[in-house]
Amino acid sequence: MSIQPRIGDKASIAHTVTAADTALAVGSGDLEVLGTPVLLAWCEAATCVALDLDGSSTSVGARVEIEHLAANAVGDSISVTATVTNIDRRLVSFDVAAIDAQGRVVGRGHIVRMIVDRKKFLARLQH
């Protein structure tokens, strides 16, 4: 791993809620509002961008704690930010926050990812 994360590193990604992002579409409910699994995926994506690892390394999810605090309709814009808060060898902890265009915090939480060697990790899955 030639690129090492540092406490305070951060990344933000912007999304617009589509019909495919709704609880109804992903099976986590029956309303056409942003589904919690999609919010979680967006938060994890922001952590991956914040890590900015080289090609030989990647990260895998280790722990997630997310609060989905407000509903968002199709067409709403949401910005998700992940900030590195702790590094313990290969474990990297993040605070994440999702904020809509009206400035409401619609989600927040804590995510831990483990940095792994891409080839070694995949080799363990070979049967």
Short mmCIF file of C-alpha atoms in Angstrom, two decimals:
data_model
loop_
_atom_site.label_atom_id
_atom_site.label_comp_id
_atom_site.label_asym_id
_atom_site.label_seq_id
_atom_site.Cartn_x
_atom_site.Cartn_y
_atom_site.Cartn_z
CA MET A 1 0.00 0.00 0.00
CA SER A 2 1.73 3.14 -1.15
CA ILE A 3 -1.08 5.53 -0.18
CA GLN A 4 -1.87 5.70 3.52
CA PRO A 5 -5.00 7.39 4.89
CA ARG A 6 -4.67 10.15 7.45
CA ILE A 7 -7.03 11.34 10.15
CA GLY A 8 -9.04 14.22 8.73
CA ASP A 9 -9.01 12.93 5.15
CA LYS A 10 -12.48 13.36 3.69
CA ALA A 11 -14.54 12.99 0.58
CA SER A 12 -17.99 14.10 -0.48
CA ILE A 13 -20.18 12.68 -3.19
CA ALA A 14 -23.45 14.07 -4.52
CA HIS A 15 -26.50 12.07 -5.52
CA THR A 16 -29.99 12.75 -6.78
CA VAL A 17 -32.63 10.32 -5.56
CA THR A 18 -34.08 8.31 -8.46
CA ALA A 19 -36.93 5.80 -8.59
CA ALA A 20 -34.32 3.02 -8.42
CA ASP A 21 -33.10 4.41 -5.05
CA THR A 22 -36.45 4.18 -3.28
CA ALA A 23 -37.41 1.83 -0.48
CA LEU A 24 -40.05 0.39 -2.81
CA ALA A 25 -37.46 -0.38 -5.51
CA VAL A 26 -34.87 -1.96 -3.21
CA GLY A 27 -37.35 -3.94 -1.12
CA SER A 28 -36.80 -2.18 2.19
CA GLY A 29 -40.31 -0.76 2.38
CA ASP A 30 -43.25 0.21 0.22
CA LEU A 31 -42.80 3.97 -0.10
CA GLU A 32 -41.20 5.90 -2.93
CA VAL A 33 -38.67 7.63 -0.69
CA LEU A 34 -34.90 7.15 -0.40
CA GLY A 35 -34.31 3.62 0.88
CA THR A 36 -32.06 3.14 3.88
CA PRO A 37 -29.95 0.49 2.09
CA VAL A 38 -29.24 3.03 -0.66
CA LEU A 39 -28.29 5.71 1.88
CA LEU A 40 -25.93 3.20 3.48
CA ALA A 41 -24.39 2.34 0.10
CA TRP A 42 -23.84 6.03 -0.63
CA CYS A 43 -22.15 6.46 2.77
CA GLU A 44 -19.88 3.48 2.11
CA ALA A 45 -19.04 4.83 -1.35
CA ALA A 46 -17.91 8.11 0.22
CA THR A 47 -15.61 6.20 2.60
CA CYS A 48 -14.03 4.42 -0.36
CA VAL A 49 -13.39 7.72 -2.13
CA ALA A 50 -11.87 9.18 1.05
CA LEU A 51 -9.40 6.28 1.27
CA ASP A 52 -7.95 6.90 -2.21
CA LEU A 53 -6.00 3.61 -2.18
CA ASP A 54 -3.54 2.45 -4.83
CA GLY A 55 -4.47 -0.32 -7.28
CA SER A 56 -3.03 -3.18 -5.21
CA SER A 57 -5.16 -2.35 -2.18
CA THR A 58 -8.85 -2.08 -1.55
CA SER A 59 -11.08 -1.90 1.50
CA VAL A 60 -13.90 -4.03 2.81
CA GLY A 61 -16.65 -3.10 5.21
CA ALA A 62 -16.10 -4.17 8.81
CA ARG A 63 -18.71 -2.31 10.86
CA VAL A 64 -21.60 0.07 10.14
CA GLU A 65 -23.83 2.21 12.34
CA ILE A 66 -26.19 4.50 10.43
CA GLU A 67 -29.19 6.58 11.49
CA HIS A 68 -31.64 7.45 8.72
CA LEU A 69 -33.21 10.61 10.13
CA ALA A 70 -35.39 12.12 7.40
CA ALA A 71 -37.24 11.06 4.28
CA ASN A 72 -36.30 12.25 0.80
CA ALA A 73 -38.39 12.08 -2.35
CA VAL A 74 -37.37 11.20 -5.88
CA GLY A 75 -35.55 14.22 -7.32
CA ASP A 76 -34.04 15.39 -4.02
CA SER A 77 -30.29 16.12 -3.98
CA ILE A 78 -28.14 14.68 -1.22
CA SER A 79 -24.45 15.19 -0.44
CA VAL A 80 -22.69 12.49 1.56
CA THR A 81 -19.41 13.24 3.35
CA ALA A 82 -17.05 10.72 4.96
CA THR A 83 -14.26 11.87 7.27
CA VAL A 84 -11.46 9.64 8.61
CA THR A 85 -11.61 9.76 12.42
CA ASN A 86 -9.30 6.93 13.49
CA ILE A 87 -6.71 4.56 12.06
CA ASP A 88 -5.73 1.34 13.83
CA ARG A 89 -3.32 -0.54 11.56
CA ARG A 90 -5.56 -1.72 8.69
CA LEU A 91 -8.86 -0.56 10.28
CA VAL A 92 -9.99 2.92 9.27
CA SER A 93 -12.94 4.60 11.01
CA PHE A 94 -15.13 7.27 9.46
CA ASP A 95 -17.87 9.63 10.52
CA VAL A 96 -20.42 9.97 7.72
CA ALA A 97 -23.16 12.53 7.17
CA ALA A 98 -25.78 12.91 4.46
CA ILE A 99 -27.25 16.38 3.99
CA ASP A 100 -30.01 17.35 1.57
CA ALA A 101 -30.29 20.53 -0.48
CA GLN A 102 -32.35 22.16 2.29
CA GLY A 103 -29.46 21.64 4.73
CA ARG A 104 -31.19 18.88 6.70
CA VAL A 105 -29.06 16.06 8.07
CA VAL A 106 -30.93 13.08 6.62
CA GLY A 107 -28.45 10.47 7.78
CA ARG A 108 -25.34 10.14 9.91
CA GLY A 109 -23.24 7.45 11.41
CA HIS A 110 -19.97 5.64 11.78
CA ILE A 111 -18.35 3.19 9.36
CA VAL A 112 -15.21 1.07 9.81
CA ARG A 113 -13.39 -0.37 6.80
CA MET A 114 -10.41 -2.71 6.64
CA ILE A 115 -7.66 -2.14 4.09
CA VAL A 116 -6.66 -5.38 2.38
CA ASP A 117 -4.35 -6.53 -0.37
CA ARG A 118 -6.69 -7.06 -3.31
CA LYS A 119 -5.04 -10.24 -4.69
CA LYS A 120 -4.54 -11.93 -1.30
CA PHE A 121 -8.12 -11.21 -0.28
CA LEU A 122 -9.58 -12.66 -3.47
CA ALA A 123 -7.22 -15.66 -3.39
CA ARG A 124 -8.77 -16.72 -0.05
CA LEU A 125 -12.11 -17.08 -1.80
CA GLN A 126 -10.85 -19.63 -4.36
CA HIS A 127 -12.21 -23.13 -3.78
#
